[in-house]
Amino acid sequence: MGDRLDEQPPPSSNNRSSSSSGANSPSPLESPAPVATPTPLHHTATQAQQQQSILSSTAIVNMNMAMLTQSQTTIVNNGLRNRNANVDQGLSHPSFTSGNVRLRNIAGPPSQYIKLNVGGYLHYTTVATLTKHDSMLRGMFSGRMEVLTDAEGWVLIDRCGKHFTVILNFLRDGAVALPESTRDILEILSEARYYCIQSLIDLCQAWLDLSQKNEDSLPVCRIPIITSSKEEKSLLQSTTRPTIKLLINRHNNKYSYTSQSDDNLLKNLELFDKLIMRFHERVLFIKDVGAANEVCSWTFYGHGQKVTEVCCTSIVYATDKKHTKVRSF
């Protein structure tokens, strides 16, 4: 018996392991539980911090985008609101809105400068200019009337500013060169009546009356008739146009009372009339009926100086002795 015990092989290492852990070993019917690999504590903390940082950055970006979108929306809405206010008021002043204008009295020394926004046209002038004449502008800028101003100090006047420069120039000098257009004069007259500038009203009305008179009158060609060399000299000095003078003196004793002489004289008069009808806008024509030695002669002037003279001696003498004399100077 003892021999058999001695002959048994020694237990293997596996058997020893099994025997040593027999109390803790799972039964054959149970699956072995997975064994978790231990994670270092410092690695877990770093991942948590990174995730928290990413979440915080995402939240900040989303918040900034929301604020930027809201700011852009506010800017666009304000711009549209300001534009609509300017269009409704007919003004081009960019800062004009219904919320930043107010009524106030303006009264200052004559040297004080005033900023004016007249229908979108900006002007800069002194109190002295605006109060120089008895007008509505004097009442506005002497403290007697309230004026509308914006946040930047511009005085707002709800009128067309196209001709306000003419208004200011008239206030400064008491006179102004008016444009040649009847339409512009009518527009200036309307503004002068609004501002109650009586002197400018009279000036515009006089211009319109004269223009109407010129339109009603028929075009007339006027030819001066002279009787002396003094009158001739005065006319030549008062014009820069070329001049043609026809001398007619039928009372001269040298005049030949023949049919040919009369015909020749009438031919010269007809030629003179034809030239007048064709060139009176470019040439000054003069008719001389003074007591000269010649009966019929043509004189041509340039720049006030005599250029050529043609004497019609065929009118003076009989037909068989007629000839034409031309003098050049």
Coordinates of C-alpha atoms in Angstrom, one line a residue:
M1 CA 0.0 0.0 0.0
G2 CA 2.8 2.3 0.9
D3 CA 4.5 1.2 -2.2
R4 CA 1.6 2.4 -4.4
L5 CA 1.6 5.7 -2.8
D6 CA 5.3 6.1 -3.4
E7 CA 4.8 5.3 -7.1
Q8 CA 2.3 8.1 -7.8
P9 CA 3.8 10.9 -9.9
P10 CA 4.2 14.2 -8.2
P11 CA 1.6 16.8 -8.9
S12 CA 2.3 19.2 -11.8
S13 CA 2.5 22.9 -11.6
N14 CA -0.9 23.2 -13.2
N15 CA -2.5 21.0 -10.7
R16 CA -0.8 23.0 -7.9
S17 CA -2.2 26.1 -9.3
S18 CA -5.6 24.7 -9.5
S19 CA -5.5 23.4 -6.1
S20 CA -4.1 26.5 -4.6
S21 CA -6.9 28.6 -6.2
G22 CA -9.6 26.1 -5.9
A23 CA -11.7 28.3 -3.6
N24 CA -11.7 31.2 -6.1
S25 CA -11.9 29.4 -9.4
P26 CA -15.1 29.6 -11.3
S27 CA -17.2 26.6 -11.8
P28 CA -17.2 24.9 -15.2
L29 CA -20.6 26.4 -15.9
E30 CA -19.6 30.0 -15.4
S31 CA -17.7 32.2 -18.0
P32 CA -14.6 33.9 -16.7
A33 CA -15.1 37.6 -15.9
P34 CA -13.1 40.0 -18.0
V35 CA -10.2 41.5 -16.3
A36 CA -10.0 45.4 -16.7
T37 CA -6.7 46.8 -17.6
P38 CA -5.8 49.5 -15.0
T39 CA -5.7 53.1 -16.5
P40 CA -3.3 55.6 -15.1
L41 CA -5.0 58.4 -13.1
H42 CA -3.1 61.3 -14.7
H43 CA -4.1 60.2 -18.2
T44 CA -7.8 60.2 -17.3
A45 CA -7.7 63.7 -15.9
T46 CA -6.0 65.1 -19.0
Q47 CA -8.7 63.7 -21.3
A48 CA -11.5 65.2 -19.1
Q49 CA -9.8 68.6 -19.2
Q50 CA -9.4 68.5 -23.0
Q51 CA -13.1 67.6 -23.5
Q52 CA -14.1 70.4 -21.2
S53 CA -11.9 72.9 -23.1
I54 CA -13.4 71.9 -26.4
L55 CA -16.9 72.3 -25.1
S56 CA -16.1 75.7 -23.7
S57 CA -14.4 76.9 -27.0
T58 CA -17.5 75.7 -29.0
A59 CA -19.8 77.6 -26.7
I60 CA -17.7 80.8 -27.0
V61 CA -17.7 80.5 -30.8
N62 CA -21.4 80.0 -31.0
M63 CA -22.0 82.9 -28.7
N64 CA -19.7 85.2 -30.7
M65 CA -21.4 84.2 -33.9
A66 CA -24.8 85.0 -32.4
M67 CA -23.6 88.4 -31.2
L68 CA -22.1 89.2 -34.6
T69 CA -25.2 88.2 -36.5
Q70 CA -27.3 90.3 -34.1
S71 CA -24.9 93.3 -34.5
Q72 CA -25.0 93.1 -38.3
T73 CA -28.8 92.9 -38.3
T74 CA -28.9 95.9 -36.1
I75 CA -26.6 97.9 -38.3
V76 CA -28.6 97.0 -41.5
N77 CA -31.9 97.9 -39.8
N78 CA -30.5 101.2 -38.6
G79 CA -29.2 102.0 -42.1
L80 CA -32.5 101.2 -43.7
R81 CA -34.4 103.2 -41.1
N82 CA -32.1 106.2 -41.6
R83 CA -32.4 106.0 -45.4
N84 CA -36.2 105.8 -45.3
A85 CA -36.2 108.8 -43.0
N86 CA -34.0 110.8 -45.4
V87 CA -36.2 109.8 -48.4
D88 CA -39.4 110.8 -46.6
Q89 CA -37.9 114.2 -45.6
G90 CA -36.3 114.8 -49.0
L91 CA -32.9 115.3 -47.4
S92 CA -29.5 113.9 -48.4
H93 CA -28.0 114.6 -44.9
P94 CA -26.9 111.1 -43.7
S95 CA -27.4 111.7 -40.0
F96 CA -31.0 113.1 -40.2
T97 CA -33.6 110.9 -38.4
S98 CA -36.7 111.8 -36.6
G99 CA -35.1 111.0 -33.3
N100 CA -32.2 113.4 -33.3
V101 CA -33.7 116.7 -34.5
R102 CA -35.1 119.5 -32.3
L103 CA -36.4 123.0 -32.4
R104 CA -34.3 125.8 -30.9
N105 CA -33.6 129.5 -31.1
I106 CA -30.4 130.7 -32.8
A107 CA -29.1 134.2 -31.9
G108 CA -25.4 135.0 -32.0
P109 CA -22.9 137.7 -33.0
P110 CA -22.7 138.8 -36.7
S111 CA -19.4 136.9 -37.1
Q112 CA -20.9 133.6 -36.0
Y113 CA -21.0 131.0 -38.7
I114 CA -24.2 129.0 -39.4
K115 CA -24.4 125.5 -41.1
L116 CA -27.4 125.3 -43.4
N117 CA -28.9 122.2 -44.9
V118 CA -31.3 123.4 -47.6
G119 CA -33.0 120.5 -49.2
G120 CA -29.8 118.5 -49.0
Y121 CA -27.5 121.3 -50.3
L122 CA -25.0 122.3 -47.6
H123 CA -24.0 126.0 -47.0
Y124 CA -21.8 127.7 -44.5
T125 CA -22.3 131.4 -43.9
T126 CA -22.5 134.1 -41.2
V127 CA -25.3 135.5 -39.1
A128 CA -24.5 138.9 -40.6
T129 CA -25.2 137.7 -44.1
L130 CA -28.5 136.0 -43.1
T131 CA -29.8 139.0 -41.2
K132 CA -28.6 141.8 -43.6
H133 CA -31.9 142.2 -45.3
D134 CA -35.4 142.4 -43.8
S135 CA -36.5 138.9 -44.6
M136 CA -37.7 135.6 -43.0
L137 CA -34.0 134.6 -42.7
R138 CA -33.5 137.6 -40.4
G139 CA -36.3 136.3 -38.1
M140 CA -34.9 132.8 -38.2
F141 CA -31.4 133.7 -37.1
S142 CA -32.0 136.6 -34.8
G143 CA -33.7 134.5 -32.1
R144 CA -37.3 135.5 -33.0
M145 CA -38.2 132.2 -34.7
E146 CA -37.4 128.6 -33.8
V147 CA -35.4 126.6 -36.3
L148 CA -35.0 122.9 -36.8
T149 CA -31.5 121.5 -36.2
D150 CA -30.1 118.0 -36.2
A151 CA -27.6 116.3 -33.9
E152 CA -24.6 117.8 -35.7
G153 CA -25.9 121.4 -35.6
W154 CA -27.1 121.7 -39.2
V155 CA -30.1 124.0 -39.6
L156 CA -32.6 122.1 -41.7
I157 CA -34.7 124.1 -44.2
D158 CA -37.3 122.2 -46.1
R159 CA -36.9 124.1 -49.5
C160 CA -35.1 123.3 -52.8
G161 CA -31.5 124.3 -52.4
K162 CA -30.7 124.5 -56.1
H163 CA -30.7 128.3 -56.1
F164 CA -29.9 129.1 -52.5
T165 CA -26.4 130.2 -53.6
V166 CA -28.1 133.0 -55.6
I167 CA -30.1 133.9 -52.5
L168 CA -26.9 134.1 -50.4
N169 CA -25.0 136.2 -53.0
F170 CA -27.9 138.6 -53.2
L171 CA -28.0 138.9 -49.4
R172 CA -24.3 139.7 -49.3
D173 CA -24.0 142.2 -52.2
G174 CA -27.6 143.5 -52.7
A175 CA -27.4 142.5 -56.4
V176 CA -26.8 139.3 -58.3
A177 CA -26.3 138.2 -61.9
L178 CA -29.4 136.3 -62.9
P179 CA -29.3 133.3 -65.3
E180 CA -30.6 133.6 -68.8
S181 CA -33.2 130.8 -68.5
T182 CA -36.8 131.9 -67.8
R183 CA -37.4 128.7 -65.9
D184 CA -34.5 129.4 -63.5
I185 CA -35.8 133.0 -63.0
L186 CA -39.2 131.6 -62.1
E187 CA -37.6 129.2 -59.6
I188 CA -35.6 131.9 -58.0
L189 CA -38.7 134.1 -57.8
S190 CA -40.5 131.4 -55.9
E191 CA -37.7 131.1 -53.4
A192 CA -37.4 134.8 -53.0
R193 CA -41.1 135.0 -52.2
Y194 CA -40.8 132.2 -49.6
Y195 CA -37.9 134.0 -47.8
C196 CA -39.7 137.4 -48.2
I197 CA -36.8 139.1 -49.9
Q198 CA -38.6 141.9 -51.6
S199 CA -35.6 143.4 -53.5
L200 CA -34.9 140.1 -55.2
I201 CA -38.6 139.6 -56.0
D202 CA -38.5 143.0 -57.8
L203 CA -35.4 142.1 -59.7
C204 CA -36.8 138.8 -60.9
Q205 CA -40.1 140.4 -61.9
A206 CA -38.4 143.2 -63.9
W207 CA -36.3 140.5 -65.7
L208 CA -39.5 138.6 -66.6
D209 CA -41.3 141.7 -67.7
L210 CA -38.5 142.7 -70.0
S211 CA -38.2 139.2 -71.5
Q212 CA -42.0 139.2 -72.2
K213 CA -41.8 142.6 -73.8
N214 CA -39.0 141.4 -76.1
E215 CA -40.9 138.3 -77.1
D216 CA -44.0 140.3 -77.9
S217 CA -42.2 142.8 -80.1
L218 CA -41.5 142.0 -83.7
P219 CA -37.8 141.9 -84.9
V220 CA -36.9 145.3 -86.4
C221 CA -33.9 146.2 -88.4
R222 CA -32.9 149.8 -87.5
I223 CA -30.5 151.8 -89.7
P224 CA -29.1 155.0 -88.3
I225 CA -29.4 158.1 -90.5
I226 CA -26.7 160.7 -90.0
T227 CA -26.2 164.3 -91.2
S228 CA -22.7 165.1 -90.0
S229 CA -19.2 163.6 -89.6
K230 CA -19.5 163.9 -85.8
E231 CA -22.4 161.4 -85.8
E232 CA -20.4 159.1 -88.1
K233 CA -17.4 159.1 -85.8
S234 CA -19.5 158.4 -82.8
L235 CA -21.1 155.4 -84.4
L236 CA -17.8 154.0 -85.6
Q237 CA -16.3 154.2 -82.1
S238 CA -19.3 152.4 -80.6
T239 CA -19.1 149.2 -82.7
T240 CA -16.6 146.5 -83.5
R241 CA -18.5 145.3 -86.5
P242 CA -17.5 146.1 -90.1
T243 CA -19.5 149.2 -91.3
I244 CA -20.9 150.2 -94.7
K245 CA -22.1 153.7 -95.3
L246 CA -24.1 154.9 -98.2
L247 CA -24.1 158.6 -98.9
I248 CA -27.1 160.0 -100.8
N249 CA -27.2 163.7 -101.7
R250 CA -29.7 164.4 -104.4
H251 CA -29.7 168.1 -103.5
N252 CA -26.2 168.6 -104.8
N253 CA -26.0 170.9 -107.9
K254 CA -23.8 168.4 -109.7
Y255 CA -26.7 165.9 -109.8
S256 CA -27.7 165.1 -113.4
Y257 CA -31.5 165.1 -113.8
T258 CA -31.7 162.5 -116.5
S259 CA -33.5 159.1 -116.6
Q260 CA -30.2 157.2 -116.5
S261 CA -29.1 159.1 -113.4
D262 CA -32.4 158.3 -111.6
D263 CA -32.1 154.7 -112.5
N264 CA -28.6 154.4 -111.3
L265 CA -29.5 156.1 -108.0
L266 CA -32.4 153.7 -107.5
K267 CA -30.1 150.8 -108.2
N268 CA -27.8 151.9 -105.5
L269 CA -30.6 152.3 -103.0
E270 CA -32.0 148.9 -103.9
L271 CA -28.6 147.3 -103.4
F272 CA -28.2 149.0 -100.0
D273 CA -31.6 147.6 -98.9
K274 CA -30.8 144.1 -100.1
L275 CA -27.5 144.1 -98.2
I276 CA -29.3 145.3 -95.0
M277 CA -31.8 142.5 -95.2
R278 CA -29.1 139.9 -95.5
F279 CA -26.3 141.1 -93.3
H280 CA -27.8 143.5 -90.7
E281 CA -26.9 141.1 -87.9
R282 CA -23.2 141.1 -88.8
V283 CA -22.6 144.5 -90.4
L284 CA -23.5 148.0 -89.3
F285 CA -25.1 150.0 -92.1
I286 CA -25.3 153.8 -92.0
K287 CA -27.2 156.1 -94.3
D288 CA -25.7 159.6 -94.8
V289 CA -28.0 162.3 -96.1
G290 CA -25.8 165.3 -95.1
A291 CA -24.7 168.1 -97.3
A292 CA -21.6 166.4 -98.8
N293 CA -19.8 167.2 -102.0
E294 CA -20.6 163.7 -103.5
V295 CA -24.0 162.7 -104.7
C296 CA -23.7 159.0 -104.2
S297 CA -20.8 157.1 -102.7
W298 CA -20.1 153.9 -100.7
T299 CA -17.6 153.8 -97.8
F300 CA -16.4 150.7 -96.2
Y301 CA -14.9 150.6 -92.6
G302 CA -13.0 148.0 -90.7
H303 CA -12.1 148.3 -87.0
G304 CA -13.3 151.9 -87.1
Q305 CA -10.9 152.8 -90.0
K306 CA -11.9 153.7 -93.6
V307 CA -10.8 150.9 -96.0
T308 CA -12.3 151.7 -99.4
E309 CA -14.6 154.3 -101.0
V310 CA -16.6 154.0 -104.2
C311 CA -17.9 157.2 -105.8
C312 CA -20.7 156.8 -108.3
T313 CA -19.9 159.6 -110.7
S314 CA -22.1 158.1 -113.4
I315 CA -25.0 159.7 -111.5
V316 CA -23.4 163.1 -111.6
Y317 CA -22.6 163.4 -115.2
A318 CA -24.4 162.6 -118.4
T319 CA -24.4 159.1 -119.8
D320 CA -21.7 159.8 -122.4
K321 CA -19.3 161.0 -119.8
K322 CA -20.0 158.5 -117.0
H323 CA -17.3 156.6 -115.3
T324 CA -16.8 155.1 -111.8
K325 CA -14.1 156.3 -109.4
V326 CA -12.7 154.1 -106.7
R327 CA -10.5 155.3 -103.9
S328 CA -8.6 153.0 -101.6
F329 CA -7.1 154.0 -98.3

